[in-house]
Coordinates of C-alpha atoms in Angstrom, one line a residue:
M11 CA -37.2 16.1 0.8
K12 CA -37.8 12.5 -0.2
D13 CA -38.1 9.3 1.9
I14 CA -35.4 6.7 1.2
S15 CA -36.9 3.3 0.4
Y16 CA -35.5 -0.1 1.5
T17 CA -34.1 -0.8 -1.9
E18 CA -32.3 2.6 -2.1
T19 CA -31.1 2.2 1.5
Q20 CA -29.5 -1.1 0.6
A21 CA -27.9 0.4 -2.5
I22 CA -26.5 3.3 -0.4
R23 CA -25.1 0.8 2.1
Y24 CA -23.4 -1.2 -0.6
I25 CA -21.8 1.9 -2.2
R26 CA -20.7 3.1 1.3
S27 CA -19.2 -0.3 2.1
Q28 CA -17.2 -0.2 -1.2
F29 CA -16.1 3.3 -0.5
E30 CA -15.1 2.9 3.1
T31 CA -13.2 -0.4 2.4
L32 CA -11.1 1.3 -0.3
A33 CA -10.6 4.5 1.7
E34 CA -9.2 2.4 4.5
L35 CA -6.9 0.6 2.1
Y36 CA -5.5 3.9 0.9
G37 CA -5.0 5.2 4.4
Y38 CA -7.8 7.8 4.6
D39 CA -9.1 8.5 8.1
A40 CA -12.9 8.4 8.3
T41 CA -14.3 11.7 9.5
D42 CA -17.9 13.1 9.7
P43 CA -18.0 16.9 9.7
S44 CA -21.0 18.6 11.5
P45 CA -24.2 18.7 9.4
L46 CA -24.8 22.2 10.8
E47 CA -22.3 24.9 10.1
M48 CA -22.0 28.6 10.8
L49 CA -23.3 30.4 7.7
S50 CA -20.0 32.2 7.4
T51 CA -18.2 28.9 7.0
L52 CA -20.6 27.9 4.1
E53 CA -20.1 31.3 2.5
T54 CA -16.3 30.8 2.5
K55 CA -16.5 29.1 -0.9
S56 CA -18.9 31.4 -2.9
G57 CA -19.9 34.3 -0.7
E58 CA -23.4 35.4 0.0
A59 CA -24.6 34.1 -3.3
I60 CA -24.6 30.6 -1.9
R61 CA -27.5 31.5 0.4
K62 CA -29.9 31.0 -2.5
E63 CA -28.8 27.4 -2.9
I64 CA -28.7 26.2 0.7
Y65 CA -30.9 25.8 3.8
E66 CA -29.9 28.7 6.1
F67 CA -31.6 30.2 9.1
Q68 CA -31.2 31.9 12.5
D69 CA -31.2 29.5 15.4
K70 CA -32.6 30.2 18.9
G71 CA -29.3 31.7 20.0
G72 CA -29.4 34.3 17.2
R73 CA -26.6 32.6 15.3
H74 CA -26.8 32.4 11.5
V75 CA -26.3 28.8 10.5
G76 CA -26.9 26.5 7.6
L77 CA -27.1 22.8 6.7
R78 CA -24.0 21.5 4.9
F79 CA -24.2 21.4 1.1
D80 CA -21.0 19.3 0.7
L81 CA -18.4 17.6 2.9
T82 CA -15.3 19.5 1.7
M83 CA -16.1 22.7 3.6
G84 CA -16.6 21.0 6.9
L85 CA -13.5 18.8 6.5
T86 CA -11.3 21.8 5.6
R87 CA -12.6 23.8 8.6
Y88 CA -11.9 20.8 10.8
V89 CA -8.4 20.3 9.6
A90 CA -7.6 24.1 9.6
G91 CA -8.8 24.4 13.2
N92 CA -6.7 21.5 14.5
R93 CA -3.2 22.7 14.1
S94 CA -1.8 19.6 15.9
T95 CA -3.0 17.4 13.0
P96 CA 0.1 15.7 11.4
M97 CA 0.6 16.6 7.7
P98 CA -0.2 15.4 5.2
S99 CA -3.6 14.7 6.5
K100 CA -5.8 12.3 4.5
L101 CA -9.5 12.2 5.3
S102 CA -12.5 10.4 4.0
S103 CA -16.2 11.1 4.6
F104 CA -19.6 9.7 3.5
G105 CA -22.9 11.3 4.5
G106 CA -26.0 13.3 3.7
V107 CA -25.9 16.9 2.4
F108 CA -28.6 19.4 1.7
R109 CA -29.2 21.8 -1.2
Y110 CA -32.1 24.1 -1.8
D111 CA -32.6 23.1 -5.4
E112 CA -35.5 22.5 -7.7
P113 CA -36.1 18.7 -7.5
Q114 CA -35.6 16.9 -10.8
K115 CA -34.4 13.6 -12.1
N116 CA -31.3 12.4 -10.1
R117 CA -31.2 15.8 -8.3
Y118 CA -32.6 16.1 -4.8
R119 CA -32.6 18.5 -1.9
Y120 CA -31.3 15.8 0.4
F121 CA -28.8 13.3 -1.0
H122 CA -25.6 11.5 -0.1
Q123 CA -21.9 12.2 -1.0
W124 CA -18.7 10.4 -0.8
D125 CA -15.5 12.4 -0.4
I126 CA -11.7 12.1 0.1
E127 CA -9.3 15.0 0.8
I128 CA -5.5 15.4 1.2
Y129 CA -4.2 18.4 3.1
G130 CA -0.6 19.5 3.4
R131 CA 2.2 20.8 1.3
P132 CA 1.0 20.5 -2.4
H133 CA 2.6 17.8 -4.5
I134 CA 1.9 16.2 -7.8
Y135 CA 1.8 12.8 -6.1
Q136 CA -1.3 13.9 -4.2
D137 CA -3.1 14.6 -7.5
V138 CA -2.1 11.2 -8.9
E139 CA -3.4 9.4 -5.8
I140 CA -6.7 11.3 -5.8
I141 CA -7.4 10.3 -9.4
E142 CA -6.1 6.7 -8.9
F143 CA -8.5 6.3 -5.9
T144 CA -11.4 7.7 -8.0
S145 CA -10.8 5.2 -10.8
R146 CA -10.4 2.2 -8.4
F147 CA -13.6 3.2 -6.6
F148 CA -15.8 3.1 -9.7
E149 CA -14.0 -0.1 -10.8
S150 CA -15.1 -1.7 -7.5
L151 CA -18.8 -0.9 -7.9
P152 CA -18.4 -1.9 -10.8
L153 CA -18.9 1.0 -13.3
N154 CA -17.2 1.9 -16.5
V155 CA -16.2 5.6 -16.4
I156 CA -14.0 8.1 -18.2
I157 CA -12.1 10.7 -16.2
H158 CA -11.7 14.0 -18.0
L159 CA -8.6 15.9 -16.7
N160 CA -7.5 19.5 -17.1
H161 CA -5.5 22.2 -15.4
R162 CA -6.9 25.6 -14.7
K163 CA -3.6 27.4 -15.2
L164 CA -3.4 26.1 -18.8
V165 CA -6.9 27.5 -19.6
E166 CA -6.1 30.8 -18.0
S167 CA -2.9 31.1 -20.0
Q168 CA -4.9 30.8 -23.2
I169 CA -7.4 33.4 -22.0
C170 CA -4.6 35.8 -21.2
H171 CA -3.0 35.2 -24.6
V172 CA -6.2 35.7 -26.6
F173 CA -7.3 38.8 -24.5
H174 CA -3.7 40.1 -24.0
D175 CA -4.7 43.8 -24.6
V176 CA -7.9 43.8 -22.6
Q177 CA -7.5 45.4 -19.1
S178 CA -10.3 43.9 -17.0
D179 CA -10.5 41.7 -13.9
D180 CA -13.6 40.1 -15.4
V181 CA -12.1 38.5 -18.4
I182 CA -10.7 35.3 -16.9
P183 CA -13.8 34.5 -14.7
D184 CA -16.1 35.4 -17.6
M185 CA -14.3 33.2 -20.0
L186 CA -14.1 30.3 -17.5
R187 CA -17.8 30.7 -17.0
A188 CA -18.4 30.6 -20.8
L189 CA -16.2 27.5 -21.2
D190 CA -18.0 25.8 -18.3
K191 CA -21.3 26.3 -20.1
T192 CA -20.3 24.4 -23.2
Q193 CA -21.5 21.2 -21.6
K194 CA -25.0 22.6 -21.0
K195 CA -25.7 25.2 -23.6
S196 CA -25.4 25.7 -27.4
R197 CA -22.5 27.7 -28.8
A198 CA -25.0 30.3 -30.1
D199 CA -26.6 30.7 -26.7
I200 CA -23.2 31.2 -25.0
M201 CA -22.2 33.7 -27.7
A202 CA -25.4 35.7 -27.0
E203 CA -24.8 35.6 -23.2
F204 CA -21.3 37.0 -23.6
A205 CA -22.0 39.3 -26.5
A206 CA -20.0 42.1 -24.8
Y207 CA -16.9 40.3 -25.9
D208 CA -15.4 40.1 -29.4
E209 CA -17.0 37.2 -31.2
S210 CA -13.9 35.8 -32.8
R211 CA -11.9 36.0 -29.5
L212 CA -14.7 34.4 -27.6
G213 CA -14.9 31.7 -30.3
L214 CA -11.2 30.9 -29.7
I215 CA -11.9 30.2 -26.0
L216 CA -15.0 28.1 -26.7
D217 CA -13.0 26.0 -29.2
M218 CA -11.0 24.7 -26.3
A219 CA -14.0 22.6 -25.3
Y220 CA -13.2 20.3 -28.3
W221 CA -9.6 19.8 -27.3
R222 CA -9.8 16.4 -25.7
G223 CA -8.0 13.1 -26.0
T224 CA -4.5 11.8 -25.3
P225 CA -1.6 14.1 -25.0
A226 CA -0.2 12.8 -28.3
H227 CA -3.6 13.6 -29.9
I228 CA -4.0 17.1 -28.4
E229 CA -0.5 18.5 -28.3
P230 CA -0.3 19.3 -32.1
K231 CA -3.4 21.5 -31.6
L232 CA -2.0 23.5 -28.8
P233 CA -0.6 27.0 -29.3
S234 CA 3.2 27.1 -28.5
H235 CA 2.7 29.0 -25.3
M236 CA 0.5 26.2 -24.0
R237 CA 2.9 23.4 -25.2
N238 CA 5.7 25.1 -23.4
H239 CA 3.7 25.8 -20.2
P240 CA 5.0 23.9 -17.1
K241 CA 1.4 22.7 -16.4
W242 CA 1.2 20.9 -19.7
L243 CA 4.2 18.8 -18.6
Y244 CA 2.5 18.5 -15.2
L245 CA -0.6 16.9 -16.8
K246 CA 1.5 14.6 -18.9
T247 CA 3.4 13.5 -15.8
V248 CA 0.2 12.7 -14.0
L249 CA -1.1 10.7 -16.9
S250 CA 2.2 8.8 -17.2
A251 CA 2.1 7.9 -13.5
L252 CA -1.5 6.7 -13.8
N253 CA -0.7 4.6 -16.9
N254 CA 2.1 3.0 -15.0
M255 CA -0.4 1.9 -12.4
G256 CA -2.6 0.3 -15.0
I257 CA -5.1 3.1 -15.1
H258 CA -6.0 4.0 -18.7
N259 CA -9.5 5.6 -18.5
I260 CA -8.2 9.1 -18.4
Q261 CA -8.3 11.8 -21.1
I262 CA -7.3 15.4 -21.3
D263 CA -10.3 17.7 -21.7
F264 CA -9.8 21.5 -21.9
G265 CA -13.6 22.0 -21.5
I266 CA -13.4 21.0 -17.8
V267 CA -12.9 24.0 -15.5
R268 CA -15.3 23.3 -12.6
G269 CA -16.2 25.8 -9.8
L270 CA -15.0 29.3 -10.6
D271 CA -14.4 30.3 -6.9
Y272 CA -13.0 27.0 -5.8
Y273 CA -10.3 25.3 -7.9
T274 CA -6.8 26.6 -8.4
G275 CA -5.0 23.9 -10.4
M276 CA -5.7 20.4 -11.6
V277 CA -9.4 19.7 -12.2
F278 CA -11.3 16.6 -13.3
E279 CA -14.7 15.2 -13.8
V280 CA -16.0 11.6 -14.0
F281 CA -18.5 10.6 -16.6
G282 CA -20.5 7.3 -16.9
T283 CA -21.5 5.5 -20.0
N284 CA -24.5 7.8 -20.5
N285 CA -22.3 10.8 -20.2
T286 CA -23.7 11.4 -16.7
A287 CA -21.4 13.4 -14.4
L288 CA -20.8 11.2 -11.4
A289 CA -18.0 12.9 -9.5
G290 CA -15.5 15.8 -9.7
G291 CA -12.4 17.0 -8.0
G292 CA -9.0 18.7 -8.2
R293 CA -6.8 21.1 -6.3
Y294 CA -8.1 24.0 -4.2
D295 CA -5.0 25.3 -2.5
S296 CA -6.5 28.6 -1.5
L297 CA -9.4 27.1 0.4
P298 CA -7.4 26.3 3.7
G299 CA -6.2 29.9 3.6
A300 CA -9.8 31.1 3.9
F301 CA -9.7 29.3 7.3
G302 CA -6.4 30.9 8.3
R303 CA -4.1 28.1 7.1
T304 CA -1.9 29.5 4.4
D305 CA 0.7 26.9 5.2
M306 CA -1.1 24.1 3.5
G307 CA -2.9 23.2 0.3
A308 CA -5.8 20.8 -0.5
A309 CA -6.8 18.3 -3.1
G310 CA -9.8 16.0 -3.2
V311 CA -12.7 14.5 -5.0
A312 CA -16.4 14.0 -4.2
G313 CA -19.4 12.5 -5.9
G314 CA -23.2 12.0 -5.5
V315 CA -24.3 8.5 -4.4
E316 CA -27.8 8.7 -5.8
R317 CA -26.3 9.3 -9.3
I318 CA -24.2 6.2 -8.9
I319 CA -27.3 4.2 -8.0
H320 CA -29.1 5.5 -11.1
E321 CA -26.1 4.6 -13.2
L322 CA -25.8 1.1 -11.8
D323 CA -29.5 0.5 -12.2
Q324 CA -30.0 -3.2 -12.7
E325 CA -26.4 -4.0 -12.0
M326 CA -26.8 -3.6 -8.2
P327 CA -25.8 -6.6 -6.2
T328 CA -28.6 -8.6 -4.6
T329 CA -29.6 -7.5 -1.1
H330 CA -30.0 -11.1 0.2
D331 CA -27.6 -14.0 -0.2
V332 CA -30.3 -16.7 -0.1
A333 CA -34.0 -17.2 0.4
V334 CA -35.2 -20.2 2.4
M335 CA -38.6 -21.3 1.2
Y336 CA -41.0 -23.8 2.6
T337 CA -44.4 -25.5 2.4
P338 CA -47.0 -25.6 5.3
D339 CA -45.5 -28.9 6.5
T340 CA -41.9 -28.0 6.4
Y341 CA -41.8 -24.7 8.4
D342 CA -39.9 -26.2 11.4
V343 CA -37.0 -27.6 9.3
A344 CA -36.9 -24.5 7.0
S345 CA -36.9 -22.0 9.9
K346 CA -34.1 -23.9 11.6
L347 CA -32.1 -23.8 8.4
A348 CA -32.6 -20.1 8.0
S349 CA -31.5 -19.5 11.6
T350 CA -28.4 -21.6 11.1
L351 CA -27.4 -19.8 7.9
R352 CA -27.9 -16.4 9.6
Q353 CA -25.5 -17.5 12.3
K354 CA -23.0 -18.1 9.6
R355 CA -23.4 -14.5 8.5
L356 CA -25.5 -15.0 5.4
R357 CA -28.3 -12.5 4.6
V358 CA -31.4 -14.7 4.5
R359 CA -34.8 -13.9 3.3
F360 CA -37.4 -16.0 5.1
D361 CA -41.2 -15.5 4.6
V362 CA -43.0 -14.9 7.9
S363 CA -46.5 -14.8 6.4
A364 CA -46.8 -18.4 5.4
R365 CA -47.5 -17.5 1.8
P366 CA -47.7 -20.2 -0.9
L367 CA -44.4 -21.3 -2.3
K368 CA -45.1 -19.7 -5.6
K369 CA -45.4 -16.3 -4.0
Q370 CA -42.3 -16.9 -1.9
L371 CA -40.4 -17.6 -5.1
S372 CA -41.8 -14.5 -6.8
A373 CA -40.9 -12.3 -3.9
S374 CA -37.3 -13.6 -3.7
S375 CA -36.5 -13.6 -7.4
Q376 CA -35.4 -10.0 -7.6
D377 CA -33.2 -9.6 -4.6
C378 CA -31.7 -13.0 -3.8
R379 CA -28.8 -14.8 -5.4
Y380 CA -29.9 -18.3 -4.4
G381 CA -33.1 -19.9 -3.2
I382 CA -33.4 -23.1 -1.1
I383 CA -36.7 -24.9 -1.3
V384 CA -37.5 -27.3 1.6
G385 CA -40.3 -29.6 0.7
T386 CA -41.7 -32.8 2.3
T387 CA -40.0 -35.0 -0.3
E388 CA -36.7 -33.2 0.4
I389 CA -37.0 -33.7 4.1
R390 CA -37.6 -37.4 3.6
D391 CA -34.6 -37.7 1.4
N392 CA -32.4 -35.4 3.5
T393 CA -32.0 -33.0 0.5
V394 CA -33.0 -29.5 -0.6
I395 CA -33.6 -27.9 -3.9
L396 CA -31.0 -25.2 -4.6
R397 CA -32.2 -22.6 -7.1
D398 CA -30.0 -20.1 -8.9
M399 CA -32.3 -17.1 -9.0
K400 CA -30.2 -15.2 -11.6
L401 CA -29.8 -18.1 -14.1
R402 CA -33.2 -19.6 -13.2
T403 CA -31.7 -23.1 -12.9
Q404 CA -32.1 -25.6 -10.0
H405 CA -30.9 -29.0 -8.8
V406 CA -31.3 -31.2 -5.8
I407 CA -28.4 -31.4 -3.4
S408 CA -27.9 -33.1 -0.1
Y409 CA -28.6 -31.2 3.1
E410 CA -25.0 -31.6 4.2
D411 CA -23.7 -30.0 1.0
I412 CA -25.5 -26.7 1.5
D413 CA -22.4 -25.0 3.0
K414 CA -20.3 -26.2 0.1
Y415 CA -22.6 -24.8 -2.6
L416 CA -23.0 -21.5 -0.8
S417 CA -19.2 -21.3 -0.3
L418 CA -19.4 -21.2 3.5

């Protein structure tokens, strides 16, 4: 587990603020599922195999419990257990999750996730809104992303077509697993791992990882059984609706299949400019049924906050609006100004160690948008020096004009 620094805490707060503001605009009700779940709840998604990836233990009451590894399971349990909840139910959540994983770059045992979910009778409009929200959220940060969209039923139809004469319950999950590995392993390694299957047939499935682009670009490559599949029309309808909303950062990608035990329909992943996976989502209509609610489906999206922070890097907004700086003779005037600006809801950095002005400037240069220097000459002339910390320019303004320049 790692400690979270001030800088990272500020970044998390910023991302949370952007997320919660947008979620409220879209009508999602903020909900925080319990961080501690019964182990049986956490195993609903992947069975006992999930124990290797989570923190699980027996509590003092002899109950087998575990720390949540995502927000979706807890939200689904919550909705499924509250039958009086009106449908459709739209929930949002932002919080810390735990995974027993080998720590590595941008991958931690404790990290934060954002999440939205829609529960109720499945409808294509839900899928459209989930993707629309995702695009708008990254736009608000701001981050340029590409959303790769697919439908599991289309992929499964091709698997069944290629292996039409193979009688085995393992074919579909094995081929989905092979296709999912194309983003992480070489074709040769995947071929070796699934050597039990006919090489030419396996190759036809792996070829799907290269079917990506607009519908007009992909459609000529599709076998007739996929072009005529109702889910191909479904994908085109989703894209058409999103284009109508002005969202154009979507592409079809048949290499996206996501969790084998989780998703049942539409799936998508979000990639940043460095091809970093930032979020993923889709439909998982069978999940509520695992909690006894076969009367409703589910669709949602979730993403890691720390990955967003890494992707934003130097583009993070400043954590202070203004720094008020002073010399030994001007503390009284400067401290009063800082107090006044804070009462007007500005985030003000003010040095409380009486450091030289040069050190105050250096300390404020990275996390403040503006700097106000109060010197003896400025007090005499009823002025201050307003410094743009980003552009590194400055000019003298009257004391009365501070509010105007800071847009108060």
